[in-house]
PDB file of C-alpha atoms and ligand atoms in Angstrom:
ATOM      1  CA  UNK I 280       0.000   0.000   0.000  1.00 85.00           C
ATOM      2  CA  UNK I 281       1.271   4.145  -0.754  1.00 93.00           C
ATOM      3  CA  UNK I 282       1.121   6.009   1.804  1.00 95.00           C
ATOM      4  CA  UNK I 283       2.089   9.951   1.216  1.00 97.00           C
ATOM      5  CA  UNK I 284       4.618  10.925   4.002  1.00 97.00           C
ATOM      6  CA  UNK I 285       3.399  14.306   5.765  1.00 95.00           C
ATOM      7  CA  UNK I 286       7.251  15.541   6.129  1.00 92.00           C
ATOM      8  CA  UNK I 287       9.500  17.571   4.051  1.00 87.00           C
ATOM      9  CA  UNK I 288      12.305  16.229   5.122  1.00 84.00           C
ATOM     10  CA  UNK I 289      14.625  14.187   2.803  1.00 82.00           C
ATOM     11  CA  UNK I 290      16.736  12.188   5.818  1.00 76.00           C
ATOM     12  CA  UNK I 291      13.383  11.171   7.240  1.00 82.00           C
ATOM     13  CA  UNK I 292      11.859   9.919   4.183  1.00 88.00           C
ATOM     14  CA  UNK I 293      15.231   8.084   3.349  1.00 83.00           C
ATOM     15  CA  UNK I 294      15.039   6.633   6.842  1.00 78.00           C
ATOM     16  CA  UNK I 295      11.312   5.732   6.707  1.00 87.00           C
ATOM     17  CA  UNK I 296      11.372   4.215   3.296  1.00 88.00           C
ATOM     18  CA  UNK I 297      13.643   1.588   4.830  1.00 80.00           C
ATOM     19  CA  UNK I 298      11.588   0.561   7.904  1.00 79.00           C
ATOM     20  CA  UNK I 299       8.653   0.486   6.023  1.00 85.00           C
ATOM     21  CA  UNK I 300       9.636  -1.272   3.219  1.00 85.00           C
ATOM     22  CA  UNK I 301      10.024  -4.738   4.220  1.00 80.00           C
ATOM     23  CA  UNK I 302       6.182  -4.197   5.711  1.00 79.00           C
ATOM     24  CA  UNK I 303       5.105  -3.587   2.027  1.00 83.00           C
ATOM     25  CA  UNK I 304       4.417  -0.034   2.562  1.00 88.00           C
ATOM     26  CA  UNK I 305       5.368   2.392   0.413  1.00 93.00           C
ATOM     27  CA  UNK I 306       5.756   6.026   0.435  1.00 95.00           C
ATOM     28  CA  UNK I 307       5.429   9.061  -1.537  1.00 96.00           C
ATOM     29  CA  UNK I 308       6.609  12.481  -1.110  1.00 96.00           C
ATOM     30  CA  UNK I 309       4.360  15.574  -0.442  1.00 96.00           C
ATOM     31  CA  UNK I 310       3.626  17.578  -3.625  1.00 95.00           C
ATOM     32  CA  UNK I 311       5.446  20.635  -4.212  1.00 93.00           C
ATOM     33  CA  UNK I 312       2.969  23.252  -3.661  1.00 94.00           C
ATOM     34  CA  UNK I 313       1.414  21.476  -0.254  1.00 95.00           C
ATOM     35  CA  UNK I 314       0.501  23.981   2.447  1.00 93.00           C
ATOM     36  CA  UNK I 315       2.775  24.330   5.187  1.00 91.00           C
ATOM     37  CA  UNK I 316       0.865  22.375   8.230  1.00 93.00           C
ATOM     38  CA  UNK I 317       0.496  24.320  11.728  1.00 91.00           C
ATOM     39  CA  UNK I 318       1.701  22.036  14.183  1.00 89.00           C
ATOM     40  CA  UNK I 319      -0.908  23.677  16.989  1.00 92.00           C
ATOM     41  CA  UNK I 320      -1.125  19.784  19.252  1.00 95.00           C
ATOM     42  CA  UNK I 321       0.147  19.647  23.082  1.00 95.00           C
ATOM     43  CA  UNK I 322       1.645  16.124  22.819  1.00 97.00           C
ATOM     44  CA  UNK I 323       3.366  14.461  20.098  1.00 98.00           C
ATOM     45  CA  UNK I 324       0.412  12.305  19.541  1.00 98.00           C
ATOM     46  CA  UNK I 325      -2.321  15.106  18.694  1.00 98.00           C
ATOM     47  CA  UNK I 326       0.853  17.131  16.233  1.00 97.00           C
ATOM     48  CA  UNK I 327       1.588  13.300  14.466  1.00 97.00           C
ATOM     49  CA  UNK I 328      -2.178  12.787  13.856  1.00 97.00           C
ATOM     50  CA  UNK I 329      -3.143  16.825  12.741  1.00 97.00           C
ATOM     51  CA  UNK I 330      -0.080  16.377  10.245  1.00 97.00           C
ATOM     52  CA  UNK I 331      -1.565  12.639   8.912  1.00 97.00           C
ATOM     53  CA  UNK I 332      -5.474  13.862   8.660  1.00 97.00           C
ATOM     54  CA  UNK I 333      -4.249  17.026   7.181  1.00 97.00           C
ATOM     55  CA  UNK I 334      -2.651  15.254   4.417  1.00 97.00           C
ATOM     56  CA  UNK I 335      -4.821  12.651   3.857  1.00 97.00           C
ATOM     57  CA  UNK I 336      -8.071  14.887   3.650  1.00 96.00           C
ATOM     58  CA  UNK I 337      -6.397  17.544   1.325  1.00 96.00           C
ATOM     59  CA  UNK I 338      -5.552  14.824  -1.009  1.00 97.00           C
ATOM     60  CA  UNK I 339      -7.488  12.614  -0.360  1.00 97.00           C
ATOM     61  CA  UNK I 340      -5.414   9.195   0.191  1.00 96.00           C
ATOM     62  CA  UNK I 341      -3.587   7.777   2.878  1.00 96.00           C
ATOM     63  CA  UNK I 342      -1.107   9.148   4.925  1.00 97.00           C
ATOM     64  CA  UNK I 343       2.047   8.539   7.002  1.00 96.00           C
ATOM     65  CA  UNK I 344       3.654  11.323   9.800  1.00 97.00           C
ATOM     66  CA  UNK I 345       5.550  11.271  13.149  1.00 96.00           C
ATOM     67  CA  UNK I 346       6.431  13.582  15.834  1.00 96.00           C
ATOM     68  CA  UNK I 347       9.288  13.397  17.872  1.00 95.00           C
ATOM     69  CA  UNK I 348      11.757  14.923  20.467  1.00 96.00           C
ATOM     70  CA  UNK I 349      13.567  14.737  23.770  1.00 98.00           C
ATOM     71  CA  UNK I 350      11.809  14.577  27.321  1.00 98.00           C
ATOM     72  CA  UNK I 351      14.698  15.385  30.284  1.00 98.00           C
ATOM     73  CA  UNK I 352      13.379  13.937  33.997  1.00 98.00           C
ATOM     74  CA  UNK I 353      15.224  16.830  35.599  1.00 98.00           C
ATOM     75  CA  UNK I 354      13.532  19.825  33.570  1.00 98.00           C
ATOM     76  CA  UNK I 355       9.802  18.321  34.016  1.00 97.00           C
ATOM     77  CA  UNK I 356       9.851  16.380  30.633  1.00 97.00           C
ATOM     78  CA  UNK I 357      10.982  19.534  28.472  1.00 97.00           C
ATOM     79  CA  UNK I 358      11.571  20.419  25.845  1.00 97.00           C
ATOM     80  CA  UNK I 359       9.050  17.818  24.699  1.00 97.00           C
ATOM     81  CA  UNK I 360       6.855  18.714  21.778  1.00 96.00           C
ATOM     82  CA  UNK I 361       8.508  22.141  21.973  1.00 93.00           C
ATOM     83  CA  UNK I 362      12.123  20.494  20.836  1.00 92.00           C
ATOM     84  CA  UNK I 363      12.579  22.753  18.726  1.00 88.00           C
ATOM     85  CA  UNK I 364      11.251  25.856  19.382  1.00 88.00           C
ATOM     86  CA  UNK I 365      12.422  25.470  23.244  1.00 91.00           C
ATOM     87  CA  UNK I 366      15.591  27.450  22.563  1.00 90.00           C
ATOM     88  CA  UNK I 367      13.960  29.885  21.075  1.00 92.00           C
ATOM     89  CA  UNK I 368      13.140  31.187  17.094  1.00 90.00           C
ATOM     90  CA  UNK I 369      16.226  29.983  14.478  1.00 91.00           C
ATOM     91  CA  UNK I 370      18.808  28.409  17.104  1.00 94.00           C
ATOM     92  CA  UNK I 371      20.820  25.940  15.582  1.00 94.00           C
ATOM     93  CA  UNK I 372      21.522  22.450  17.258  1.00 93.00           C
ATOM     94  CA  UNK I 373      24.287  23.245  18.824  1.00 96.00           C
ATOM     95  CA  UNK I 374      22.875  26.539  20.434  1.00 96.00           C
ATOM     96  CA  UNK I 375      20.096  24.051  21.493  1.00 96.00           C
ATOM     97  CA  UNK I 376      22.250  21.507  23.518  1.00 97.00           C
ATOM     98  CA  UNK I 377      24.755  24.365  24.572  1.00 97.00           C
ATOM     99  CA  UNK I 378      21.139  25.557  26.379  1.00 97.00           C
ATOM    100  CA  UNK I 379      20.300  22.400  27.649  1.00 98.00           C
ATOM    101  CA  UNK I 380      23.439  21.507  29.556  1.00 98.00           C
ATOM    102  CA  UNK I 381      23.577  24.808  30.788  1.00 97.00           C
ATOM    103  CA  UNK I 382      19.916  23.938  32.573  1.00 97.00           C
ATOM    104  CA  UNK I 383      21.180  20.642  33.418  1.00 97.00           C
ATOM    105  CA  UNK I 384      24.046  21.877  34.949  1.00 97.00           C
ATOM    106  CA  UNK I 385      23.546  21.357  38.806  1.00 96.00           C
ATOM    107  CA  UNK I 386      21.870  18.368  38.007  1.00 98.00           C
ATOM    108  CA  UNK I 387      23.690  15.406  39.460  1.00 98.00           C
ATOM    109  CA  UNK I 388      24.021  12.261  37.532  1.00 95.00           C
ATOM    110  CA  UNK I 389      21.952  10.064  38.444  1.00 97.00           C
ATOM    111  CA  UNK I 390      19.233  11.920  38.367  1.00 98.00           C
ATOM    112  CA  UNK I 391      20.055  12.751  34.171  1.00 98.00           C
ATOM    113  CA  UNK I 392      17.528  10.685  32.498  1.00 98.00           C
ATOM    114  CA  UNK I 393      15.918  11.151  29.840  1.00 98.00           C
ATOM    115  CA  UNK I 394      14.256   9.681  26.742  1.00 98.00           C
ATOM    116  CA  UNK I 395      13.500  10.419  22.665  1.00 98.00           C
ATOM    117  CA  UNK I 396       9.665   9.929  22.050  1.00 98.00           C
ATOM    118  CA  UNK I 397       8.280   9.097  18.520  1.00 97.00           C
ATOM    119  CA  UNK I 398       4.800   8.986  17.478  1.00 98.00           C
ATOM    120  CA  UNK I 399       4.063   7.359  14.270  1.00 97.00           C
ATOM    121  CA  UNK I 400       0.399   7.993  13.014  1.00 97.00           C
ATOM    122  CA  UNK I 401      -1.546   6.929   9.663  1.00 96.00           C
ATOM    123  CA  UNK I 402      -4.685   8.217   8.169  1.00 97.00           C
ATOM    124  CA  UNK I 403      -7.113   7.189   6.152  1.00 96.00           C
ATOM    125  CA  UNK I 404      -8.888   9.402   3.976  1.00 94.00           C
ATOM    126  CA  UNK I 405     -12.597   8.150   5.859  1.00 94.00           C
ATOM    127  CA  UNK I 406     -11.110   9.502   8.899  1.00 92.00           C
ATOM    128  CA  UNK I 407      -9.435   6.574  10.357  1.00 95.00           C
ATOM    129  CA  UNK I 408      -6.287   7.070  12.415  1.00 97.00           C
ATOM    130  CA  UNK I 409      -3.763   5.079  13.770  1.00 96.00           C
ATOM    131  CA  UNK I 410      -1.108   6.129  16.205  1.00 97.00           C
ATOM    132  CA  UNK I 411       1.420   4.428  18.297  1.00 98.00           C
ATOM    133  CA  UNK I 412       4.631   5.428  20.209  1.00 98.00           C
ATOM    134  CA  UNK I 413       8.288   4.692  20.193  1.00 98.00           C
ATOM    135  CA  UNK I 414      10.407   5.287  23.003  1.00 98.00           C
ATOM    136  CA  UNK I 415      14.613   5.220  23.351  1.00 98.00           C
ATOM    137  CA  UNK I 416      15.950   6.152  27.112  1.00 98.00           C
ATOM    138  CA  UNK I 417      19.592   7.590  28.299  1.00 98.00           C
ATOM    139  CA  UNK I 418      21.219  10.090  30.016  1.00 98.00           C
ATOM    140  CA  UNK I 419      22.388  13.561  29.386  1.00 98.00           C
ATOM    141  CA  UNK I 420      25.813  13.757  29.611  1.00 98.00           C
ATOM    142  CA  UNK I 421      27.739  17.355  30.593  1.00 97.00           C
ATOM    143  CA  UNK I 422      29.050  17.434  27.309  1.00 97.00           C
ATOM    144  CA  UNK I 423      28.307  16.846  23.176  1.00 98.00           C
ATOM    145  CA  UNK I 424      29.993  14.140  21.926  1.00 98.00           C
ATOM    146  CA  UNK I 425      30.555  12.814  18.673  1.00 97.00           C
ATOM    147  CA  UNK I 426      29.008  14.666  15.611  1.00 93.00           C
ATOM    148  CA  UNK I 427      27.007  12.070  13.370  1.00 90.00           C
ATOM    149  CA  UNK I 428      22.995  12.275  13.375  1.00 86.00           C
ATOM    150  CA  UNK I 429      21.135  15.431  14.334  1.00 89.00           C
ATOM    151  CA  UNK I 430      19.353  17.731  16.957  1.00 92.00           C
ATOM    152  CA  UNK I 431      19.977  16.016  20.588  1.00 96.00           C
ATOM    153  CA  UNK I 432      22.091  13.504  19.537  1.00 95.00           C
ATOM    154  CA  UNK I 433      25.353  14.391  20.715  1.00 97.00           C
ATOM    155  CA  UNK I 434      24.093  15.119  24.344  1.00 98.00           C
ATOM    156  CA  UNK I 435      22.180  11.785  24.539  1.00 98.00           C
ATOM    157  CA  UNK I 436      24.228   8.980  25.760  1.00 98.00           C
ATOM    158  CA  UNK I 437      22.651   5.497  25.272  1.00 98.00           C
ATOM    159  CA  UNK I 438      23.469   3.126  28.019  1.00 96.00           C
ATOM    160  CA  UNK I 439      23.705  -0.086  26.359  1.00 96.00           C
ATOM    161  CA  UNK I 440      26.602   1.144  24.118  1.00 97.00           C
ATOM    162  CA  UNK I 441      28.099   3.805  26.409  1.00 97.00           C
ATOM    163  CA  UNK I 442      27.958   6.635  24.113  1.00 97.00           C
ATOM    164  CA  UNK I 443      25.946   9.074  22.353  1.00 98.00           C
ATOM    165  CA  UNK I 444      23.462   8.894  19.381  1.00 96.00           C
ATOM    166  CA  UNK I 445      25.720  11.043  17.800  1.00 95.00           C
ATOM    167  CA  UNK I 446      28.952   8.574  18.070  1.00 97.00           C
ATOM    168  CA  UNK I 447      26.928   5.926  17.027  1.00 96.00           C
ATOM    169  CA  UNK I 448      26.675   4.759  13.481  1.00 93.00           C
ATOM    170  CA  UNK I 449      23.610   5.311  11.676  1.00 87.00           C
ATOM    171  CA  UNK I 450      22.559   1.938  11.174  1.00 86.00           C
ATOM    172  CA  UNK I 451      23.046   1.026  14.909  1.00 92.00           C
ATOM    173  CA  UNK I 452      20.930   4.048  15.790  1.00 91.00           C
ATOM    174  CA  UNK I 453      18.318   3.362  13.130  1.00 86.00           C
ATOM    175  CA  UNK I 454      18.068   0.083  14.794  1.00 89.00           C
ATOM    176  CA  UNK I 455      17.151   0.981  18.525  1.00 94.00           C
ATOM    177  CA  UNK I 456      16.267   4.967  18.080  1.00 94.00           C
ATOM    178  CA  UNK I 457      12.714   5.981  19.471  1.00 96.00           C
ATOM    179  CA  UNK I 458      11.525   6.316  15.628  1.00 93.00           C
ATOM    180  CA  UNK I 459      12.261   2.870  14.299  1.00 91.00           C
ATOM    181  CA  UNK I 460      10.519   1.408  16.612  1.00 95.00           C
ATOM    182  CA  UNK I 461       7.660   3.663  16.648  1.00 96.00           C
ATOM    183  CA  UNK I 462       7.336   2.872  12.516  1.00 92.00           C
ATOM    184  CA  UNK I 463       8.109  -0.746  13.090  1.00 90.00           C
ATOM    185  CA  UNK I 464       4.992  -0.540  15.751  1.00 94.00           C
ATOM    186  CA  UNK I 465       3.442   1.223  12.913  1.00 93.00           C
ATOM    187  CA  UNK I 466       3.678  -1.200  10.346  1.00 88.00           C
ATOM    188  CA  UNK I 467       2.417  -4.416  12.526  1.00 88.00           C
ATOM    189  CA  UNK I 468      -0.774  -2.326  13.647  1.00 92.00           C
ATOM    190  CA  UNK I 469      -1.298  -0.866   9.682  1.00 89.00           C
ATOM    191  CA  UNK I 470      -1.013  -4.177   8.482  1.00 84.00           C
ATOM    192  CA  UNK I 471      -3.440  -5.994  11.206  1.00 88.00           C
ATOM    193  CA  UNK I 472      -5.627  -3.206  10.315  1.00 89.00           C
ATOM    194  CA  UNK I 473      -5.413  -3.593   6.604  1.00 84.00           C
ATOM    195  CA  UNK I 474      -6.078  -7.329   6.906  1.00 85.00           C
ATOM    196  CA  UNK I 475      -9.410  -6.888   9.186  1.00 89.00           C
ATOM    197  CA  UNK I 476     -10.452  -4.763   6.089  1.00 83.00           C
ATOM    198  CA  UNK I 477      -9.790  -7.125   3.487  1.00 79.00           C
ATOM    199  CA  UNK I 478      -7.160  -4.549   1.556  1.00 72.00           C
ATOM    200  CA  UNK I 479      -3.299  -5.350   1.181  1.00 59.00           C
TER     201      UNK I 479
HETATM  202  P1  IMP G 132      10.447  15.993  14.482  1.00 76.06           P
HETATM  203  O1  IMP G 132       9.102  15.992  15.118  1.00 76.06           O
HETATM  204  O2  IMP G 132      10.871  14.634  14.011  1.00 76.06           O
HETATM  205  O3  IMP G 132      10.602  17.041  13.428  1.00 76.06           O
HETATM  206  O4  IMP G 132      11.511  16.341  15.653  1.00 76.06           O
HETATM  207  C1  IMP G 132      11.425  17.546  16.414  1.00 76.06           C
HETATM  208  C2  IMP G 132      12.743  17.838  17.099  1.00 76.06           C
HETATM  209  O5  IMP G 132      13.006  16.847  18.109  1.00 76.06           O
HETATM  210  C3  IMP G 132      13.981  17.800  16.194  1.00 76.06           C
HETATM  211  O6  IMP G 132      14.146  19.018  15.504  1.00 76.06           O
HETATM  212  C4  IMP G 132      15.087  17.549  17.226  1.00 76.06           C
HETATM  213  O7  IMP G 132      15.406  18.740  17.922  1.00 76.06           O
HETATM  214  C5  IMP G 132      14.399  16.591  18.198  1.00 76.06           C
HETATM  215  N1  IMP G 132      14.639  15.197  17.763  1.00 76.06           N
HETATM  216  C6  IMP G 132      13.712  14.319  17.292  1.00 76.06           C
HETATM  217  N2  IMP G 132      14.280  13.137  16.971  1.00 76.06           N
HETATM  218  C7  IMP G 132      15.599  13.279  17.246  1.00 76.06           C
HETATM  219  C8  IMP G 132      16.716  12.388  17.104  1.00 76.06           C
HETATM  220  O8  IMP G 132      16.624  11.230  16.653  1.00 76.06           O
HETATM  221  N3  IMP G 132      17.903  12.893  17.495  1.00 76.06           N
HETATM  222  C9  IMP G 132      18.074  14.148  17.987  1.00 76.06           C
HETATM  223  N4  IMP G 132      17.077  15.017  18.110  1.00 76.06           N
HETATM  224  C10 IMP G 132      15.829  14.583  17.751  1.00 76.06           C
END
């Protein structure tokens, strides 16, 4: 089955397109000229199903989105949905962990926890939705390290390896991160669903 992806972005449809694949789904970019979608939600589960019904009623076939980002014990679960905006209007990653640590500084370590959440949702264009959640946890550390992946990553230290998401190669982090398993959640519950309705 197709499946337009509600996202823009090229790395996540490259990283998508792989998870998926092997569960028969297939997706398709946006068209140019799509609207830009207000993300307007509270959790990552209303934003991942706004951006999926918005796509899938404006054109009218099914659709594929997530929302992600970091929750840190110590700050009250922030930045949450707001990861990106929490530093503030155009900050770049960097200026976004440099921020973080400095909040985290007093914190002590074992109290550093934290954990990427992904929400993977699908609609249909009669209105059905699916959503389910991904989760990775760590720690923060006091300092970026390593400088492959994006956003949080080089702040986010992954206890079964010992190191960051960022010192990590991709495949290994593709493997255990918070949105593979959110999409591989995805594509058992799309395809239980698609059997119960007799499509493929
Ligand atoms: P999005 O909802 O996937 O666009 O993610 C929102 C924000 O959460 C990103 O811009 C990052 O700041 C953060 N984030 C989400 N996933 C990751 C990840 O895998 N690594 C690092 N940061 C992430």
């Amino acid at each position: 089955m197709r499946f337009y992806l509600a996202s823009r972005n090229k790395g996540k449809m490259r990283e998508l397109t792989e998870i998926l694949a092997p569960l028969g789904i297939e997706l398709k970019p946006l068209p140019e000229d799509f609207p830009e979608i207000e993300e307007n939600g509270t959790t990552f589960e209303e934003n991942a199903k706004i951006k999926a019904r918005t796509v899938s009623a404006v054109l009218g076939a099914p659709a594929i989105a997530d929302d992600s980002g970091l929750e840190v014990a110590a700050l009250g679960g922030e930045p949450g949905v707001y990861s990106v905006r929490w530093a503030g209007e155009n900050k770049t990653d960097h200026e976004r962990n440099v921020l973080l640590l400095e909040r985290m500084r007093s914190v002590p370590e074992n109290e550093r926890g934290a954990k990427f959440v992904c929400v993977a949702a699908c609609a249909f264009p009669d209105g059905k939705t699916l959503a389910v959640r991904g989760e990775c946890r760590g720690t923060i550390l006091d300092e970026e390290r390593g400088t492959g992946g994006f956003g949080y990553d080089p702040i986010f230290c992954v206890p079964e390896y010992s190191c960051t998401f960022g010192e990590l190669e991709p495949e290994v982090k593709n493997s255990i991160s918070h949105r593979a398993r959110a999409f591989a959640a995805l594509g058992s519950t799309l395809r239980a669903y698609l059997e119960t309705i007799g499509e493929e």
